[in-house]
Amino acid sequence: MSRRGLAAVASVLDQAASSATNILVLVLAARLSSAAGFADFSMVYVTFSVLLGLNMAYVGQSLVLVKGEQLGAECRSAVGFTAAASTAVGALLLVAGLALAGATGTAFLALGLVLPLVLLQDGLRYCFSALRAPERALAADALRLVCVVAALAVQPAGASAGRLVLAWGLSALPALGLGLWLLRPYVRGARADLRPYLRRGHLGQRFVVEFAVGNGSSQLAVLGLGVFATPLAVGALRGATTLFGPLNVLFNSANAFGPPVLGRLGGKRATVRATAALGLVLAAVGAGWATALYLLPDRLGRELLGDTWADASALLPATGAQYAVMGLGTCALLTLRVLAPKATLSLQVVFSLLSVGLLLGGYAVWGVAGAAWGLAAGSALKALAAWWRVTRLPATAGSRDTEPVPAA
């Protein structure tokens, strides 16, 4: 296999290791916790997921587009900014944890303490991606996976959400140390400059907007259910979506490796044919996975999610429908990113906000099941609108070069 092929395999495996870590963290936490305890843990983990996505958008996505001889300095700057920003946000979480009462406040205190560790460890993946050394990211993330499973496996049944958050966060230390050691040869002698991240017009600001409306809005809406309704709703929704974690690996891999491949097909017709076929495959896989989970015996379901299984299993039809149409929507947005990159932001803004409205409206009318079906309806409408936008593209779309992306 060529070096390029090995790098692609390492990148896919690294994404799988990172996704598996997130899945297993939630599965182990659900098995160790009561339903109420997992609801507290889920609220904290949703908060972390939003912060992780913001860091990925602001720092990671802009970093991997940088080219030239200054990659070492850019990587050192990215690491420095992530460390500083995560420490500042962690301090705010400490204040929030002190303001909140009970187990929820303790869990947010724990997140504030470990946030710099987990964000910095994850951020190293983008440094290695920019440096075209995905095998180094894979080594660090594989160690992270092993350490977090070991750390949570030794926790006692009924452990509090705060204790689980601390164990999860501190288990990132070995992988963080390995990642920094592997990065050192590339950044030795380079100077960090954090000023570009603070300037108006930094490329990450656009990516943050896309993340906020495309992903963060629905995460914050789920979190809002725990604030304005009941934390048990968060636990049920989070438990159901956790079971579909393997599909997230497929969606993320399509987004990561699809554009370079599709860009070589040359033109709208070939690109649409390829993405439509991929979308149908992903939709079928999503429907099949949902069916398998729905038919899973309760005994096995409780082995996966503990006490949360009873509430989460009732949401499987809705969540399965959501992931099936997400396969179609992912490929429609992927088509637009290749053929008309500027067309995706408006779709993300309108239909992500619509999904939030449907989620909250569904909960108000039909409870947690209504919220899950609201998310499914939002995903279906976004997919329909994205494919309609694809059909409106001129036949020459994709046949000419798009404007270059500026460096961060």
PDB file of C-alpha atoms in Angstrom, residues 64-294:
ATOM      1  CA  VAL A  64      -5.676  21.802   8.722  1.00  0.00           C
ATOM      2  CA  LEU A  65      -6.087  24.273   5.841  1.00  0.00           C
ATOM      3  CA  VAL A  66      -2.737  25.944   6.525  1.00  0.00           C
ATOM      4  CA  LYS A  67       0.012  25.195   4.008  1.00  0.00           C
ATOM      5  CA  GLY A  68       3.651  26.218   3.760  1.00  0.00           C
ATOM      6  CA  GLU A  69       6.818  25.999   5.760  1.00  0.00           C
ATOM      7  CA  GLN A  70       5.446  27.478   8.986  1.00  0.00           C
ATOM      8  CA  LEU A  71       3.381  24.477  10.077  1.00  0.00           C
ATOM      9  CA  GLY A  72       5.522  23.936  13.160  1.00  0.00           C
ATOM     10  CA  ALA A  73       4.862  27.474  14.376  1.00  0.00           C
ATOM     11  CA  GLU A  74       1.158  27.193  13.473  1.00  0.00           C
ATOM     12  CA  CYS A  75       0.835  23.963  15.457  1.00  0.00           C
ATOM     13  CA  ARG A  76       2.609  25.435  18.480  1.00  0.00           C
ATOM     14  CA  SER A  77       0.304  28.461  18.282  1.00  0.00           C
ATOM     15  CA  ALA A  78      -2.772  26.232  18.054  1.00  0.00           C
ATOM     16  CA  VAL A  79      -1.670  24.240  21.107  1.00  0.00           C
ATOM     17  CA  GLY A  80      -0.974  27.435  23.032  1.00  0.00           C
ATOM     18  CA  PHE A  81      -4.311  29.007  22.166  1.00  0.00           C
ATOM     19  CA  THR A  82      -6.224  25.830  23.037  1.00  0.00           C
ATOM     20  CA  ALA A  83      -4.474  25.623  26.403  1.00  0.00           C
ATOM     21  CA  ALA A  84      -5.182  29.260  27.234  1.00  0.00           C
ATOM     22  CA  ALA A  85      -8.787  29.275  26.029  1.00  0.00           C
ATOM     23  CA  SER A  86      -9.695  25.980  27.714  1.00  0.00           C
ATOM     24  CA  THR A  87      -8.204  27.160  31.006  1.00  0.00           C
ATOM     25  CA  ALA A  88     -10.304  30.326  30.848  1.00  0.00           C
ATOM     26  CA  VAL A  89     -13.482  28.404  30.044  1.00  0.00           C
ATOM     27  CA  GLY A  90     -12.632  25.865  32.746  1.00  0.00           C
ATOM     28  CA  ALA A  91     -12.500  28.694  35.277  1.00  0.00           C
ATOM     29  CA  LEU A  92     -15.974  29.797  34.213  1.00  0.00           C
ATOM     30  CA  LEU A  93     -17.237  26.236  34.654  1.00  0.00           C
ATOM     31  CA  LEU A  94     -15.792  26.195  38.164  1.00  0.00           C
ATOM     32  CA  VAL A  95     -17.810  29.302  38.985  1.00  0.00           C
ATOM     33  CA  ALA A  96     -20.931  27.751  37.433  1.00  0.00           C
ATOM     34  CA  GLY A  97     -20.378  24.568  39.414  1.00  0.00           C
ATOM     35  CA  LEU A  98     -20.172  26.524  42.657  1.00  0.00           C
ATOM     36  CA  ALA A  99     -23.396  28.328  41.776  1.00  0.00           C
ATOM     37  CA  LEU A 100     -25.293  25.106  41.068  1.00  0.00           C
ATOM     38  CA  ALA A 101     -26.413  22.917  43.918  1.00  0.00           C
ATOM     39  CA  GLY A 102     -26.059  19.194  44.460  1.00  0.00           C
ATOM     40  CA  ALA A 103     -24.619  16.525  42.201  1.00  0.00           C
ATOM     41  CA  THR A 104     -25.040  18.619  39.044  1.00  0.00           C
ATOM     42  CA  GLY A 105     -22.881  21.399  40.446  1.00  0.00           C
ATOM     43  CA  THR A 106     -20.206  18.939  41.536  1.00  0.00           C
ATOM     44  CA  ALA A 107     -20.130  17.422  38.050  1.00  0.00           C
ATOM     45  CA  PHE A 108     -19.633  20.847  36.450  1.00  0.00           C
ATOM     46  CA  LEU A 109     -16.866  21.596  38.963  1.00  0.00           C
ATOM     47  CA  ALA A 110     -15.127  18.406  37.858  1.00  0.00           C
ATOM     48  CA  LEU A 111     -15.493  19.370  34.190  1.00  0.00           C
ATOM     49  CA  GLY A 112     -13.919  22.748  34.884  1.00  0.00           C
ATOM     50  CA  LEU A 113     -10.899  21.046  36.430  1.00  0.00           C
ATOM     51  CA  VAL A 114     -10.247  18.580  33.600  1.00  0.00           C
ATOM     52  CA  LEU A 115     -11.375  20.631  30.576  1.00  0.00           C
ATOM     53  CA  PRO A 116      -7.861  21.864  29.607  1.00  0.00           C
ATOM     54  CA  LEU A 117      -6.580  18.279  29.602  1.00  0.00           C
ATOM     55  CA  VAL A 118      -9.293  16.794  27.398  1.00  0.00           C
ATOM     56  CA  LEU A 119      -9.502  19.688  24.908  1.00  0.00           C
ATOM     57  CA  LEU A 120      -5.730  19.904  24.511  1.00  0.00           C
ATOM     58  CA  GLN A 121      -5.413  16.145  24.005  1.00  0.00           C
ATOM     59  CA  ASP A 122      -8.120  16.143  21.333  1.00  0.00           C
ATOM     60  CA  GLY A 123      -6.695  19.242  19.664  1.00  0.00           C
ATOM     61  CA  LEU A 124      -3.408  17.481  18.953  1.00  0.00           C
ATOM     62  CA  ARG A 125      -5.234  15.395  16.330  1.00  0.00           C
ATOM     63  CA  TYR A 126      -5.529  18.443  14.103  1.00  0.00           C
ATOM     64  CA  CYS A 127      -1.855  19.271  14.499  1.00  0.00           C
ATOM     65  CA  PHE A 128      -0.925  15.809  13.252  1.00  0.00           C
ATOM     66  CA  SER A 129      -3.483  16.080  10.446  1.00  0.00           C
ATOM     67  CA  ALA A 130      -1.964  19.365   9.273  1.00  0.00           C
ATOM     68  CA  LEU A 131       1.512  17.826   9.511  1.00  0.00           C
ATOM     69  CA  ARG A 132       0.334  14.781   7.509  1.00  0.00           C
ATOM     70  CA  ALA A 133       1.262  12.435  10.332  1.00  0.00           C
ATOM     71  CA  PRO A 134      -2.083  10.763  11.196  1.00  0.00           C
ATOM     72  CA  GLU A 135      -0.315   7.677  12.524  1.00  0.00           C
ATOM     73  CA  ARG A 136       0.912   9.797  15.453  1.00  0.00           C
ATOM     74  CA  ALA A 137      -2.617  10.950  16.192  1.00  0.00           C
ATOM     75  CA  LEU A 138      -3.739   7.316  16.041  1.00  0.00           C
ATOM     76  CA  ALA A 139      -1.093   6.285  18.592  1.00  0.00           C
ATOM     77  CA  ALA A 140      -2.167   8.971  21.066  1.00  0.00           C
ATOM     78  CA  ASP A 141      -5.913   8.400  20.575  1.00  0.00           C
ATOM     79  CA  ALA A 142      -5.548   4.623  20.888  1.00  0.00           C
ATOM     80  CA  LEU A 143      -3.797   5.150  24.226  1.00  0.00           C
ATOM     81  CA  ARG A 144      -6.581   7.529  25.222  1.00  0.00           C
ATOM     82  CA  LEU A 145      -9.174   4.864  24.444  1.00  0.00           C
ATOM     83  CA  VAL A 146      -7.386   2.237  26.537  1.00  0.00           C
ATOM     84  CA  CYS A 147      -6.845   4.575  29.487  1.00  0.00           C
ATOM     85  CA  VAL A 148     -10.396   5.915  29.655  1.00  0.00           C
ATOM     86  CA  VAL A 149     -11.933   2.440  29.503  1.00  0.00           C
ATOM     87  CA  ALA A 150      -9.587   1.240  32.255  1.00  0.00           C
ATOM     88  CA  ALA A 151     -10.256   4.308  34.414  1.00  0.00           C
ATOM     89  CA  LEU A 152     -14.044   3.996  34.198  1.00  0.00           C
ATOM     90  CA  ALA A 153     -14.070   0.198  34.475  1.00  0.00           C
ATOM     91  CA  VAL A 154     -12.630   0.335  37.988  1.00  0.00           C
ATOM     92  CA  GLN A 155     -15.201   2.833  39.264  1.00  0.00           C
ATOM     93  CA  PRO A 156     -17.782   1.423  41.690  1.00  0.00           C
ATOM     94  CA  ALA A 157     -21.411   0.952  40.749  1.00  0.00           C
ATOM     95  CA  GLY A 158     -23.440   3.989  41.716  1.00  0.00           C
ATOM     96  CA  ALA A 159     -20.467   6.349  41.384  1.00  0.00           C
ATOM     97  CA  SER A 160     -21.470  10.008  41.288  1.00  0.00           C
ATOM     98  CA  ALA A 161     -21.391  12.008  38.083  1.00  0.00           C
ATOM     99  CA  GLY A 162     -18.606  14.200  39.487  1.00  0.00           C
ATOM    100  CA  ARG A 163     -16.401  11.202  40.208  1.00  0.00           C
ATOM    101  CA  LEU A 164     -16.973   9.769  36.735  1.00  0.00           C
ATOM    102  CA  VAL A 165     -16.151  13.111  35.105  1.00  0.00           C
ATOM    103  CA  LEU A 166     -12.893  13.334  37.075  1.00  0.00           C
ATOM    104  CA  ALA A 167     -11.916   9.766  36.159  1.00  0.00           C
ATOM    105  CA  TRP A 168     -12.721  10.410  32.482  1.00  0.00           C
ATOM    106  CA  GLY A 169     -10.796  13.672  32.379  1.00  0.00           C
ATOM    107  CA  LEU A 170      -7.683  12.603  34.283  1.00  0.00           C
ATOM    108  CA  SER A 171      -7.376   9.492  32.120  1.00  0.00           C
ATOM    109  CA  ALA A 172      -6.408  11.833  29.249  1.00  0.00           C
ATOM    110  CA  LEU A 173      -3.050  12.602  30.876  1.00  0.00           C
ATOM    111  CA  PRO A 174      -1.064   9.641  29.399  1.00  0.00           C
ATOM    112  CA  ALA A 175      -2.363  10.297  25.864  1.00  0.00           C
ATOM    113  CA  LEU A 176      -1.710  14.027  26.242  1.00  0.00           C
ATOM    114  CA  GLY A 177       1.859  13.345  27.314  1.00  0.00           C
ATOM    115  CA  LEU A 178       2.430  10.950  24.410  1.00  0.00           C
ATOM    116  CA  GLY A 179       0.880  13.372  21.915  1.00  0.00           C
ATOM    117  CA  LEU A 180       3.049  16.293  23.055  1.00  0.00           C
ATOM    118  CA  TRP A 181       6.143  14.080  22.866  1.00  0.00           C
ATOM    119  CA  LEU A 182       5.258  12.981  19.319  1.00  0.00           C
ATOM    120  CA  LEU A 183       4.594  16.593  18.317  1.00  0.00           C
ATOM    121  CA  ARG A 184       7.849  17.922  19.761  1.00  0.00           C
ATOM    122  CA  PRO A 185      10.095  17.183  16.723  1.00  0.00           C
ATOM    123  CA  TYR A 186       7.811  19.268  14.501  1.00  0.00           C
ATOM    124  CA  VAL A 187       7.588  22.328  16.758  1.00  0.00           C
ATOM    125  CA  ARG A 188      11.111  22.401  18.202  1.00  0.00           C
ATOM    126  CA  GLY A 189      12.483  25.927  17.834  1.00  0.00           C
ATOM    127  CA  ALA A 190       9.177  27.384  16.568  1.00  0.00           C
ATOM    128  CA  ARG A 191       7.582  30.364  18.295  1.00  0.00           C
ATOM    129  CA  ALA A 192       3.907  30.511  19.208  1.00  0.00           C
ATOM    130  CA  ASP A 193       1.843  33.522  18.171  1.00  0.00           C
ATOM    131  CA  LEU A 194      -1.686  33.686  19.563  1.00  0.00           C
ATOM    132  CA  ARG A 195      -2.559  37.054  18.025  1.00  0.00           C
ATOM    133  CA  PRO A 196      -4.022  35.670  14.750  1.00  0.00           C
ATOM    134  CA  TYR A 197      -6.662  33.792  16.769  1.00  0.00           C
ATOM    135  CA  LEU A 198      -7.810  37.050  18.346  1.00  0.00           C
ATOM    136  CA  ARG A 199      -8.021  39.091  15.147  1.00  0.00           C
ATOM    137  CA  ARG A 200     -11.257  39.883  13.405  1.00  0.00           C
ATOM    138  CA  GLY A 201     -11.611  37.826  10.245  1.00  0.00           C
ATOM    139  CA  HIS A 202      -9.808  34.751  11.537  1.00  0.00           C
ATOM    140  CA  LEU A 203     -10.944  31.819   9.370  1.00  0.00           C
ATOM    141  CA  GLY A 204     -12.142  29.856  12.388  1.00  0.00           C
ATOM    142  CA  GLN A 205     -14.847  32.428  13.031  1.00  0.00           C
ATOM    143  CA  ARG A 206     -16.736  31.275   9.916  1.00  0.00           C
ATOM    144  CA  PHE A 207     -16.372  27.635  10.922  1.00  0.00           C
ATOM    145  CA  VAL A 208     -17.682  28.425  14.394  1.00  0.00           C
ATOM    146  CA  VAL A 209     -20.832  29.903  12.878  1.00  0.00           C
ATOM    147  CA  GLU A 210     -21.371  26.779  10.772  1.00  0.00           C
ATOM    148  CA  PHE A 211     -20.806  24.536  13.791  1.00  0.00           C
ATOM    149  CA  ALA A 212     -23.039  26.623  16.027  1.00  0.00           C
ATOM    150  CA  VAL A 213     -25.996  26.442  13.681  1.00  0.00           C
ATOM    151  CA  GLY A 214     -25.294  22.953  12.323  1.00  0.00           C
ATOM    152  CA  ASN A 215     -24.414  21.025  15.463  1.00  0.00           C
ATOM    153  CA  GLY A 216     -24.169  23.171  18.547  1.00  0.00           C
ATOM    154  CA  SER A 217     -27.751  24.443  18.359  1.00  0.00           C
ATOM    155  CA  SER A 218     -29.255  20.968  18.698  1.00  0.00           C
ATOM    156  CA  GLN A 219     -26.793  20.041  21.468  1.00  0.00           C
ATOM    157  CA  LEU A 220     -27.700  23.194  23.381  1.00  0.00           C
ATOM    158  CA  ALA A 221     -31.389  22.487  22.840  1.00  0.00           C
ATOM    159  CA  VAL A 222     -30.981  19.020  24.363  1.00  0.00           C
ATOM    160  CA  LEU A 223     -29.075  20.583  27.245  1.00  0.00           C
ATOM    161  CA  GLY A 224     -31.868  23.133  27.623  1.00  0.00           C
ATOM    162  CA  LEU A 225     -34.361  20.342  28.219  1.00  0.00           C
ATOM    163  CA  GLY A 226     -32.446  19.488  31.374  1.00  0.00           C
ATOM    164  CA  VAL A 227     -32.575  23.106  32.542  1.00  0.00           C
ATOM    165  CA  PHE A 228     -36.177  23.945  31.726  1.00  0.00           C
ATOM    166  CA  ALA A 229     -37.805  20.512  31.802  1.00  0.00           C
ATOM    167  CA  THR A 230     -36.110  17.487  33.373  1.00  0.00           C
ATOM    168  CA  PRO A 231     -32.548  16.100  33.307  1.00  0.00           C
ATOM    169  CA  LEU A 232     -34.031  12.648  32.666  1.00  0.00           C
ATOM    170  CA  ALA A 233     -34.981  13.843  29.178  1.00  0.00           C
ATOM    171  CA  VAL A 234     -31.325  14.604  28.485  1.00  0.00           C
ATOM    172  CA  GLY A 235     -30.288  11.166  29.700  1.00  0.00           C
ATOM    173  CA  ALA A 236     -32.863   9.399  27.538  1.00  0.00           C
ATOM    174  CA  LEU A 237     -32.023  11.355  24.381  1.00  0.00           C
ATOM    175  CA  ARG A 238     -28.291  11.070  24.964  1.00  0.00           C
ATOM    176  CA  GLY A 239     -28.575   7.346  25.668  1.00  0.00           C
ATOM    177  CA  ALA A 240     -30.517   6.747  22.460  1.00  0.00           C
ATOM    178  CA  THR A 241     -28.079   8.705  20.292  1.00  0.00           C
ATOM    179  CA  THR A 242     -25.113   6.966  21.932  1.00  0.00           C
ATOM    180  CA  LEU A 243     -26.329   3.681  20.458  1.00  0.00           C
ATOM    181  CA  PHE A 244     -25.941   5.195  16.978  1.00  0.00           C
ATOM    182  CA  GLY A 245     -22.326   6.180  17.567  1.00  0.00           C
ATOM    183  CA  PRO A 246     -20.946   3.829  14.860  1.00  0.00           C
ATOM    184  CA  LEU A 247     -22.962   5.747  12.264  1.00  0.00           C
ATOM    185  CA  ASN A 248     -21.310   8.975  13.374  1.00  0.00           C
ATOM    186  CA  VAL A 249     -17.981   7.380  12.439  1.00  0.00           C
ATOM    187  CA  LEU A 250     -19.305   6.773   8.914  1.00  0.00           C
ATOM    188  CA  PHE A 251     -20.701  10.294   8.594  1.00  0.00           C
ATOM    189  CA  ASN A 252     -17.486  11.879   9.863  1.00  0.00           C
ATOM    190  CA  SER A 253     -15.366   9.760   7.541  1.00  0.00           C
ATOM    191  CA  ALA A 254     -17.527  10.776   4.570  1.00  0.00           C
ATOM    192  CA  ASN A 255     -17.063  14.448   5.454  1.00  0.00           C
ATOM    193  CA  ALA A 256     -13.330  14.070   6.016  1.00  0.00           C
ATOM    194  CA  PHE A 257     -12.379  12.023   2.955  1.00  0.00           C
ATOM    195  CA  GLY A 258     -15.262  12.704   0.570  1.00  0.00           C
ATOM    196  CA  PRO A 259     -14.303  16.150  -0.807  1.00  0.00           C
ATOM    197  CA  PRO A 260     -10.864  15.181  -2.196  1.00  0.00           C
ATOM    198  CA  VAL A 261     -12.302  12.094  -3.903  1.00  0.00           C
ATOM    199  CA  LEU A 262     -15.399  13.826  -5.273  1.00  0.00           C
ATOM    200  CA  GLY A 263     -13.350  16.782  -6.472  1.00  0.00           C
ATOM    201  CA  ARG A 264     -11.591  14.500  -8.950  1.00  0.00           C
ATOM    202  CA  LEU A 265     -14.799  13.192 -10.529  1.00  0.00           C
ATOM    203  CA  GLY A 266     -15.177  16.315 -12.665  1.00  0.00           C
ATOM    204  CA  GLY A 267     -18.612  17.896 -12.845  1.00  0.00           C
ATOM    205  CA  LYS A 268     -22.078  17.889 -11.334  1.00  0.00           C
ATOM    206  CA  ARG A 269     -23.478  14.715 -12.887  1.00  0.00           C
ATOM    207  CA  ALA A 270     -20.710  12.377 -11.734  1.00  0.00           C
ATOM    208  CA  THR A 271     -20.563  13.977  -8.283  1.00  0.00           C
ATOM    209  CA  VAL A 272     -24.322  13.801  -7.691  1.00  0.00           C
ATOM    210  CA  ARG A 273     -24.449  10.210  -8.912  1.00  0.00           C
ATOM    211  CA  ALA A 274     -21.736   9.205  -6.442  1.00  0.00           C
ATOM    212  CA  THR A 275     -23.138  11.099  -3.453  1.00  0.00           C
ATOM    213  CA  ALA A 276     -26.719   9.962  -4.110  1.00  0.00           C
ATOM    214  CA  ALA A 277     -25.571   6.345  -4.122  1.00  0.00           C
ATOM    215  CA  LEU A 278     -23.570   6.900  -0.929  1.00  0.00           C
ATOM    216  CA  GLY A 279     -26.548   8.610   0.679  1.00  0.00           C
ATOM    217  CA  LEU A 280     -28.832   5.665  -0.058  1.00  0.00           C
ATOM    218  CA  VAL A 281     -26.253   3.275   1.379  1.00  0.00           C
ATOM    219  CA  LEU A 282     -25.888   5.323   4.564  1.00  0.00           C
ATOM    220  CA  ALA A 283     -29.671   5.602   4.921  1.00  0.00           C
ATOM    221  CA  ALA A 284     -30.053   1.834   4.545  1.00  0.00           C
ATOM    222  CA  VAL A 285     -27.306   1.221   7.097  1.00  0.00           C
ATOM    223  CA  GLY A 286     -29.010   3.626   9.500  1.00  0.00           C
ATOM    224  CA  ALA A 287     -32.375   1.915   9.105  1.00  0.00           C
ATOM    225  CA  GLY A 288     -30.813  -1.523   9.510  1.00  0.00           C
ATOM    226  CA  TRP A 289     -28.905  -0.471  12.631  1.00  0.00           C
ATOM    227  CA  ALA A 290     -32.074   1.011  14.142  1.00  0.00           C
ATOM    228  CA  THR A 291     -33.981  -2.209  13.447  1.00  0.00           C
ATOM    229  CA  ALA A 292     -31.281  -4.323  15.091  1.00  0.00           C
ATOM    230  CA  LEU A 293     -31.305  -2.115  18.188  1.00  0.00           C
ATOM    231  CA  TYR A 294     -35.098  -2.128  18.380  1.00  0.00           C
TER     232      TYR A 294
END
